[in-house]
Amino acid sequence: MGGADGLINLTIDGAPVSVPPGTLVIEAAKQAGVLVPHYCYHPGLPVAGVCRMCLVEIEKAPKLQIACATTVTEGMVVKTQSAPAKDARQSVLEFLLINHPLDCPICDQAGECELQDFVFQEGQAKTRYGEFAKRFNPVEDFGPDVLYVPNRCILCTRCVRFMEDVAKEPVLNVSERGDRAFIGIHPEARLDHPWAGNVVDLCPVGSLLSKDFLHKARAWELDKTASICTGCSQGCNITLDTRDEVVVRVRPRPNLDINRYFICDHGRNHYKWMNRGDRIEAPLLRRDGELKAVDWDEAIDRVAGILRGAAGGKAVALVSPGASSEALAAAKQLLSAFTWTGAFQLVMGEEAPLAGVPNLALRAERAPNATGAERLGYTRDYAPALAAAKGAAVVLVLDDPDCAVETDGALIYLGTVLAESAACRRADAILPIANVAEEEGTFVNRDGREQRYYQAKPAPGMAQPAAWVLGQLVTTLGLAEVR
Amino acid sequence: MGYPHKPHPKETVVLSQHFGDADARTLKGWTKRGGYEALAQVLKMDPVAVTDIVKESGLRGRGGAGFPTGLKWSFMPKEKKKPHYLCVNADESEPGTFKDREIMRWTPHALLEGTAIAAHAIRAEVAYIYIRGEFTEPWTIMERALAEANAAGVFGSIKIHLHRGAGAYICGEETALMNSIEGKRGNPRIKPPFPAAAGLFGLPTTINNVETLTAVPHIITRGAAWYKALCLSNPKSTGTKLFSVCGHVQRPGNYEVTMGFPLKDLIYDMCGGPAAGRTLKACIPGGSSVPILTREETERTLLDYEGCVASGTMLGSGGVIVFDDSADMVYQIMRLARFYAHESCAQCTQCREGTAWTTKIMERILAGQGKPKDLDLLLDLSENMTGKTICVLSDSCAAPIVSGIKKFRGEFEAYLAGKRQPMMVA
Amino acid sequence: MTVQEDYQPIFIGKVQEELQAVLQRYPNKQAALLPALWIAQREQGWISDHIMAEVATVLGLTPAFVKGVVTFYTMYHQHPVGKNFVQVCTTSPCNICGAEDVLKALLQHTGAGDAGATSPDGKWTIVEVECLGACGFATPILVNDDFLENVTADKVPEIMRKYR
């Protein structure tokens, strides 16, 4: 069985495909560029085979087979577009629509709804169900962020299987039987598992909804940007959805090595701060005890001058473990003429693993680039660094607004907001920087994986990426690209 | 025997020999009647030899599928690496069928003996007898018999347990039955994997019907050749079968006949046909999930697997439902559709939505509000519900509808044309 | 659902022993769920959300899982029922032998009114069920655990007297 290289050769819609033994037809089809329509199947969940949408014709098989549960065999000939297959799929869509309400105009899922997509692609234009009443059940609040709209549910059971087999906490069930069935939850339980929000992503229709995102934006109004979650050191891949340059939603991006198809609720909610309005919008220099707004040329000049004047002394860099590797490297380079100490403070929290996936958890280290910082020589010895700052010639504070540093030397503050902290009150120069959504950069996650995130929206005012600001200073001081 | 009636001369009495004989239920009474001799013999035999005898006999599953029993047993792994299980399907819920309850309440030890023999043949350490929740009397009788047999150490190392269902027709489907024993919703499983590879608790399992297993001790003591010779028509259908006759007949009950027996004789000779002044209009020979037969088809059908297929239906469970000319076929088909809509497990889209939709259309027709396109719609939906789901409940809902419209179209059209008094309120 | 202050656990003492014996029959605890629910219903008459939670704890399952199972099987009561719970088969084989007349007679004589409702005196709940597997003995009915056969509408008053 199989070719010389151990692969199975088959034909899908006329195209030859070679895949490893054990591959499902629905996955093999992707190689042929064929998307077999489906609902209940998901590569991150155990196979259910219940929606019956992926029925395909397989030569020599007496009945249509579901592509999500059929393994490839040598010489198999699969037809996804034959009349029997298309008729079967059209009938499944018809059956799904008889009780599914015409909610599109008020449903959050519109524009990213798999029912809409496949009905448009191969459904019927008219209903034959007409005069009968549709099944009705009121909306249910499942817990912290999830609403359940039973009327729209197509009983694909992705949510039930996610909670049972991936989160390993069966808090959702299918209740009742026949066309009375719905997704149920026990009154004693809430959908408050740290990874529960994924059911909203998994739901192919607008049945499970995020309360946070409810009626916030239409799917087609959203711009999508690839990014990396800053909630912890796992480094989950995410998409930032922005509307009119405001981040409105975070969704997971598939990465089989890190987060598979999921993100935790902490990361999912960790975006509102990206839209803060109270940003520093211009470089500020302290003159006569007051902060005055200046342009970048003047600010760079002034700070370069401070650094030139203090060269040879001690410098302390107090940084955020959420700063990009580029910014952290530039900061270190900038201070290469000094005896340098770099440290960061890590906020710690409770770890929350996703039990069904190896090596995936909301990590205790609540920052995305601690490893990146450590690789560059920054340490977690924050308290000693804070103490050393007192006598340092230069203190550089990078994106650490609550920094309680006191120093007799010069204090350069790069940040997004002005806080009532010692650092801000003391700073000689305040340079506005972009946050993670407003720049491109890289983080190194806890496993040492370097990942790039991209710019989703413009930075406010004159704020610039920290790497640019520090890079300008490096250039101005004529410091070579010393590593 | 057509219990509660006296045995009819045309019956071949094997399984039903002691129906109505309360003494046969006790261990003492049963052993006096030759019980447990077959088991004693089998426990000394090689399991493969036992399977070969059953294969040779031509015994086929009596639950409805008619799969050759010996062949099914031989699917179990040849090499014993893990625990094996036997499940006995006593969930009898197919409308028109009531034979397994009689076996259990009159000859509980016969079932226990057949179970133990099968367990030995497939090298199962444990057997579960899944009895539907509503069978309270068979449960009590089986419990008592099992306790007696266990106390006497009849089964050797084989453990037999009773497991009570809780009201779900779908648990009669073999994979749903396993899920129900495992403490889950009775949802059928996708196959592969097949039970013999990964069944109950993920381990190699065989599921057999009550009537099938009750035949096994007889095959052991009287020989495969004897069983094979019990054949009136097609040599692929051997032995006897209990046919549960109900509906519009004068003497309803269970009748045991040799395979290939004429359906006509069963209904008219044994059961006395419909009441005086009434004529037979329709008959479903194999439980409600098989196509309906007209009178003419009924009267020429031979009762074995092939004979029923030749008439355009199936032997199924052998639940013979007889309708005389007073029956409203449209109403009864509606009632069957409603049965399937109630029992659908809700996994597959076609079944979950289709059983309910077809029921609604049937109700609409009966309420005098049917539309001209309704029959075509029903036929189209039935086709969409057939051959496309995890199990055949969906197909079973379609069968009476398709055969009903084909063969009794006039009755449907009478409702559509407003020529018949509506039987329902919209 | 609030914590029921006066909730009395079911699985203690003799009932707990009974469950332990049941658990011996299966290789894991989950398989004892259906038997455990039968025991609970026998003890309490019906299965409330609190009882589902207790069964879940005892068997190491989640309440939601137990609820999914309870709502699947029609014989588990999710609310209190009358003293006599009557199940009447009205599927086609019994239907053509007068089952609906039996149902009507029962509803009428007990005063229950609608199928599924409990009679005003709390003594009767009548429900319509699917095939009870006694089609040749039409119409079969279950009164609690008593399986009665060959019931006709005219026999209903007598049955009611017997179960008063």
mmCIF file of N, CA and C in Angstrom, chain B residues 218-290:
data_model
loop_
_atom_site.group_PDB
_atom_site.id
_atom_site.type_symbol
_atom_site.label_atom_id
_atom_site.label_comp_id
_atom_site.label_asym_id
_atom_site.label_seq_id
_atom_site.Cartn_x
_atom_site.Cartn_y
_atom_site.Cartn_z
ATOM 1 N N HIS B 218 -30.047 -24.447 21.222
ATOM 2 C CA HIS B 218 -30.687 -25.482 20.402
ATOM 3 C C HIS B 218 -29.751 -25.955 19.300
ATOM 4 N N ILE B 219 -29.047 -24.983 18.699
ATOM 5 C CA ILE B 219 -28.124 -25.349 17.621
ATOM 6 C C ILE B 219 -27.013 -26.253 18.157
ATOM 7 N N ILE B 220 -26.580 -25.968 19.390
ATOM 8 C CA ILE B 220 -25.499 -26.781 19.960
ATOM 9 C C ILE B 220 -25.975 -28.208 20.230
ATOM 10 N N THR B 221 -27.156 -28.327 20.890
ATOM 11 C CA THR B 221 -27.588 -29.686 21.266
ATOM 12 C C THR B 221 -28.129 -30.480 20.079
ATOM 13 N N ARG B 222 -28.792 -29.766 19.149
ATOM 14 C CA ARG B 222 -29.393 -30.541 18.058
ATOM 15 C C ARG B 222 -28.581 -30.497 16.768
ATOM 16 N N GLY B 223 -27.582 -29.676 16.738
ATOM 17 C CA GLY B 223 -26.656 -29.659 15.598
ATOM 18 C C GLY B 223 -26.977 -28.614 14.556
ATOM 19 N N ALA B 224 -25.917 -28.153 13.889
ATOM 20 C CA ALA B 224 -26.065 -27.142 12.850
ATOM 21 C C ALA B 224 -26.889 -27.675 11.686
ATOM 22 N N ALA B 225 -26.720 -28.936 11.367
ATOM 23 C CA ALA B 225 -27.434 -29.508 10.215
ATOM 24 C C ALA B 225 -28.937 -29.474 10.458
ATOM 25 N N TRP B 226 -29.328 -29.750 11.707
ATOM 26 C CA TRP B 226 -30.753 -29.691 12.041
ATOM 27 C C TRP B 226 -31.304 -28.302 11.788
ATOM 28 N N TYR B 227 -30.586 -27.271 12.265
ATOM 29 C CA TYR B 227 -31.052 -25.898 12.126
ATOM 30 C C TYR B 227 -31.090 -25.495 10.661
ATOM 31 N N LYS B 228 -30.040 -25.920 9.938
ATOM 32 C CA LYS B 228 -29.930 -25.558 8.525
ATOM 33 C C LYS B 228 -31.072 -26.158 7.720
ATOM 34 N N ALA B 229 -31.512 -27.348 8.159
ATOM 35 C CA ALA B 229 -32.571 -28.034 7.416
ATOM 36 C C ALA B 229 -33.932 -27.373 7.620
ATOM 37 N N LEU B 230 -34.030 -26.552 8.663
ATOM 38 C CA LEU B 230 -35.286 -25.823 8.884
ATOM 39 C C LEU B 230 -35.330 -24.671 7.910
ATOM 40 N N CYS B 231 -35.853 -24.962 6.709
ATOM 41 C CA CYS B 231 -35.787 -23.958 5.654
ATOM 42 C C CYS B 231 -36.846 -24.275 4.625
ATOM 43 N N LEU B 232 -37.740 -23.336 4.370
ATOM 44 C CA LEU B 232 -38.815 -23.604 3.423
ATOM 45 C C LEU B 232 -38.583 -22.943 2.076
ATOM 46 N N SER B 233 -37.623 -22.073 1.994
ATOM 47 C CA SER B 233 -37.459 -21.361 0.728
ATOM 48 C C SER B 233 -35.988 -21.160 0.403
ATOM 49 N N ASN B 234 -35.460 -20.015 0.715
ATOM 50 C CA ASN B 234 -34.083 -19.717 0.326
ATOM 51 C C ASN B 234 -33.088 -20.324 1.319
ATOM 52 N N PRO B 235 -32.118 -21.120 0.837
ATOM 53 C CA PRO B 235 -31.171 -21.771 1.764
ATOM 54 C C PRO B 235 -30.325 -20.799 2.588
ATOM 55 N N LYS B 236 -30.346 -19.514 2.226
ATOM 56 C CA LYS B 236 -29.587 -18.559 3.037
ATOM 57 C C LYS B 236 -30.373 -18.113 4.271
ATOM 58 N N SER B 237 -31.629 -18.493 4.347
ATOM 59 C CA SER B 237 -32.437 -18.140 5.521
ATOM 60 C C SER B 237 -32.880 -19.417 6.202
ATOM 61 N N THR B 238 -32.244 -19.761 7.309
ATOM 62 C CA THR B 238 -32.519 -21.037 7.968
ATOM 63 C C THR B 238 -33.060 -20.820 9.376
ATOM 64 N N GLY B 239 -33.597 -21.921 9.937
ATOM 65 C CA GLY B 239 -34.058 -21.904 11.318
ATOM 66 C C GLY B 239 -35.486 -21.407 11.445
ATOM 67 N N THR B 240 -35.866 -21.103 12.692
ATOM 68 C CA THR B 240 -37.213 -20.596 12.939
ATOM 69 C C THR B 240 -37.131 -19.138 13.326
ATOM 70 N N LYS B 241 -38.268 -18.469 13.251
ATOM 71 C CA LYS B 241 -38.340 -17.072 13.710
ATOM 72 C C LYS B 241 -39.660 -16.848 14.401
ATOM 73 N N LEU B 242 -39.588 -16.056 15.466
ATOM 74 C CA LEU B 242 -40.807 -15.634 16.142
ATOM 75 C C LEU B 242 -41.331 -14.400 15.440
ATOM 76 N N PHE B 243 -42.521 -14.507 14.886
ATOM 77 C CA PHE B 243 -43.131 -13.332 14.266
ATOM 78 C C PHE B 243 -44.172 -12.770 15.220
ATOM 79 N N SER B 244 -44.034 -11.479 15.515
ATOM 80 C CA SER B 244 -44.986 -10.821 16.407
ATOM 81 C C SER B 244 -46.080 -10.215 15.552
ATOM 82 N N VAL B 245 -47.271 -10.800 15.582
ATOM 83 C CA VAL B 245 -48.344 -10.273 14.735
ATOM 84 C C VAL B 245 -49.269 -9.412 15.572
ATOM 85 N N CYS B 246 -49.569 -8.226 15.085
ATOM 86 C CA CYS B 246 -50.400 -7.300 15.852
ATOM 87 C C CYS B 246 -51.235 -6.458 14.897
ATOM 88 N N GLY B 247 -52.079 -5.644 15.454
ATOM 89 C CA GLY B 247 -52.937 -4.789 14.641
ATOM 90 C C GLY B 247 -54.267 -5.451 14.391
ATOM 91 N N HIS B 248 -54.738 -5.344 13.171
ATOM 92 C CA HIS B 248 -56.085 -5.813 12.856
ATOM 93 C C HIS B 248 -56.124 -7.303 12.529
ATOM 94 N N VAL B 249 -55.833 -8.121 13.508
ATOM 95 C CA VAL B 249 -56.011 -9.575 13.350
ATOM 96 C C VAL B 249 -56.775 -10.086 14.566
ATOM 97 N N GLN B 250 -57.436 -11.219 14.382
ATOM 98 C CA GLN B 250 -58.274 -11.722 15.468
ATOM 99 C C GLN B 250 -57.457 -12.335 16.599
ATOM 100 N N ARG B 251 -56.329 -12.937 16.238
ATOM 101 C CA ARG B 251 -55.516 -13.587 17.273
ATOM 102 C C ARG B 251 -54.082 -13.061 17.215
ATOM 103 N N PRO B 252 -53.869 -11.826 17.720
ATOM 104 C CA PRO B 252 -52.498 -11.311 17.728
ATOM 105 C C PRO B 252 -51.627 -12.113 18.695
ATOM 106 N N GLY B 253 -50.322 -12.082 18.479
ATOM 107 C CA GLY B 253 -49.426 -12.801 19.374
ATOM 108 C C GLY B 253 -48.150 -13.169 18.654
ATOM 109 N N ASN B 254 -47.291 -13.919 19.336
ATOM 110 C CA ASN B 254 -46.043 -14.369 18.731
ATOM 111 C C ASN B 254 -46.224 -15.759 18.156
ATOM 112 N N TYR B 255 -45.849 -15.927 16.884
ATOM 113 C CA TYR B 255 -45.965 -17.219 16.213
ATOM 114 C C TYR B 255 -44.599 -17.619 15.690
ATOM 115 N N GLU B 256 -44.223 -18.878 15.988
ATOM 116 C CA GLU B 256 -42.895 -19.332 15.559
ATOM 117 C C GLU B 256 -43.027 -20.229 14.339
ATOM 118 N N VAL B 257 -42.404 -19.792 13.242
ATOM 119 C CA VAL B 257 -42.495 -20.575 12.011
ATOM 120 C C VAL B 257 -41.105 -20.749 11.407
ATOM 121 N N THR B 258 -41.007 -21.703 10.504
ATOM 122 C CA THR B 258 -39.748 -21.934 9.798
ATOM 123 C C THR B 258 -39.548 -20.834 8.766
ATOM 124 N N MET B 259 -38.330 -20.451 8.558
ATOM 125 C CA MET B 259 -38.010 -19.392 7.584
ATOM 126 C C MET B 259 -38.505 -19.775 6.197
ATOM 127 N N GLY B 260 -39.123 -18.818 5.543
ATOM 128 C CA GLY B 260 -39.664 -19.065 4.213
ATOM 129 C C GLY B 260 -41.153 -19.344 4.252
ATOM 130 N N PHE B 261 -41.719 -19.244 5.453
ATOM 131 C CA PHE B 261 -43.154 -19.500 5.633
ATOM 132 C C PHE B 261 -43.963 -18.415 4.933
ATOM 133 N N PRO B 262 -45.110 -18.791 4.327
ATOM 134 C CA PRO B 262 -45.913 -17.774 3.642
ATOM 135 C C PRO B 262 -46.581 -16.811 4.624
ATOM 136 N N LEU B 263 -46.416 -15.533 4.376
ATOM 137 C CA LEU B 263 -47.009 -14.497 5.221
ATOM 138 C C LEU B 263 -48.526 -14.615 5.241
ATOM 139 N N LYS B 264 -49.064 -15.024 4.101
ATOM 140 C CA LYS B 264 -50.518 -15.183 3.979
ATOM 141 C C LYS B 264 -51.054 -16.174 5.009
ATOM 142 N N ASP B 265 -50.363 -17.309 5.139
ATOM 143 C CA ASP B 265 -50.812 -18.331 6.083
ATOM 144 C C ASP B 265 -50.696 -17.832 7.523
ATOM 145 N N LEU B 266 -49.654 -17.085 7.786
ATOM 146 C CA LEU B 266 -49.459 -16.558 9.137
ATOM 147 C C LEU B 266 -50.649 -15.679 9.520
ATOM 148 N N ILE B 267 -50.996 -14.797 8.606
ATOM 149 C CA ILE B 267 -52.043 -13.831 8.938
ATOM 150 C C ILE B 267 -53.427 -14.468 8.974
ATOM 151 N N TYR B 268 -53.739 -15.267 7.963
ATOM 152 C CA TYR B 268 -55.105 -15.788 7.872
ATOM 153 C C TYR B 268 -55.312 -17.057 8.678
ATOM 154 N N ASP B 269 -54.415 -18.055 8.472
ATOM 155 C CA ASP B 269 -54.605 -19.333 9.178
ATOM 156 C C ASP B 269 -54.364 -19.193 10.659
ATOM 157 N N MET B 270 -53.188 -18.669 10.992
ATOM 158 C CA MET B 270 -52.812 -18.674 12.405
ATOM 159 C C MET B 270 -53.522 -17.578 13.184
ATOM 160 N N CYS B 271 -53.569 -16.374 12.594
ATOM 161 C CA CYS B 271 -54.114 -15.252 13.341
ATOM 162 C C CYS B 271 -55.585 -14.983 13.043
ATOM 163 N N GLY B 272 -56.137 -15.769 12.135
ATOM 164 C CA GLY B 272 -57.554 -15.593 11.847
ATOM 165 C C GLY B 272 -57.878 -14.395 10.994
ATOM 166 N N GLY B 273 -56.870 -13.762 10.453
ATOM 167 C CA GLY B 273 -57.123 -12.610 9.589
ATOM 168 C C GLY B 273 -57.811 -11.470 10.322
ATOM 169 N N PRO B 274 -58.224 -10.445 9.556
ATOM 170 C CA PRO B 274 -58.930 -9.323 10.190
ATOM 171 C C PRO B 274 -60.272 -9.766 10.741
ATOM 172 N N ALA B 275 -60.910 -8.858 11.506
ATOM 173 C CA ALA B 275 -62.216 -9.167 12.097
ATOM 174 C C ALA B 275 -63.237 -9.437 11.002
ATOM 175 N N ALA B 276 -64.295 -10.103 11.421
ATOM 176 C CA ALA B 276 -65.352 -10.439 10.451
ATOM 177 C C ALA B 276 -65.858 -9.184 9.768
ATOM 178 N N GLY B 277 -66.011 -9.256 8.476
ATOM 179 C CA GLY B 277 -66.529 -8.112 7.734
ATOM 180 C C GLY B 277 -65.444 -7.143 7.290
ATOM 181 N N ARG B 278 -64.213 -7.421 7.678
ATOM 182 C CA ARG B 278 -63.116 -6.515 7.295
ATOM 183 C C ARG B 278 -62.159 -7.236 6.359
ATOM 184 N N THR B 279 -61.501 -6.456 5.490
ATOM 185 C CA THR B 279 -60.492 -7.065 4.608
ATOM 186 C C THR B 279 -59.127 -6.444 4.868
ATOM 187 N N LEU B 280 -58.116 -7.236 4.600
ATOM 188 C CA LEU B 280 -56.748 -6.765 4.800
ATOM 189 C C LEU B 280 -56.435 -5.679 3.769
ATOM 190 N N LYS B 281 -55.897 -4.593 4.225
ATOM 191 C CA LYS B 281 -55.543 -3.515 3.284
ATOM 192 C C LYS B 281 -54.030 -3.392 3.125
ATOM 193 N N ALA B 282 -53.336 -3.466 4.248
ATOM 194 C CA ALA B 282 -51.890 -3.263 4.175
ATOM 195 C C ALA B 282 -51.206 -4.053 5.273
ATOM 196 N N CYS B 283 -49.923 -4.295 5.090
ATOM 197 C CA CYS B 283 -49.167 -5.026 6.107
ATOM 198 C C CYS B 283 -47.729 -4.573 6.090
ATOM 199 N N ILE B 284 -47.185 -4.344 7.295
ATOM 200 C CA ILE B 284 -45.747 -4.081 7.408
ATOM 201 C C ILE B 284 -45.154 -5.323 8.060
ATOM 202 N N PRO B 285 -44.343 -6.109 7.353
ATOM 203 C CA PRO B 285 -43.923 -7.408 7.878
ATOM 204 C C PRO B 285 -42.736 -7.390 8.840
ATOM 205 N N GLY B 286 -41.984 -6.316 8.900
ATOM 206 C CA GLY B 286 -40.721 -6.393 9.652
ATOM 207 C C GLY B 286 -40.503 -5.296 10.665
ATOM 208 N N GLY B 287 -41.582 -4.823 11.305
ATOM 209 C CA GLY B 287 -41.404 -3.663 12.163
ATOM 210 C C GLY B 287 -41.520 -2.415 11.315
ATOM 211 N N SER B 288 -41.894 -1.295 11.931
ATOM 212 C CA SER B 288 -42.324 -0.118 11.167
ATOM 213 C C SER B 288 -41.270 0.490 10.256
ATOM 214 N N SER B 289 -40.001 0.052 10.355
ATOM 215 C CA SER B 289 -38.968 0.698 9.544
ATOM 216 C C SER B 289 -38.830 0.126 8.149
ATOM 217 N N VAL B 290 -39.658 -0.859 7.804
ATOM 218 C CA VAL B 290 -39.548 -1.451 6.470
ATOM 219 C C VAL B 290 -40.734 -1.009 5.627
#
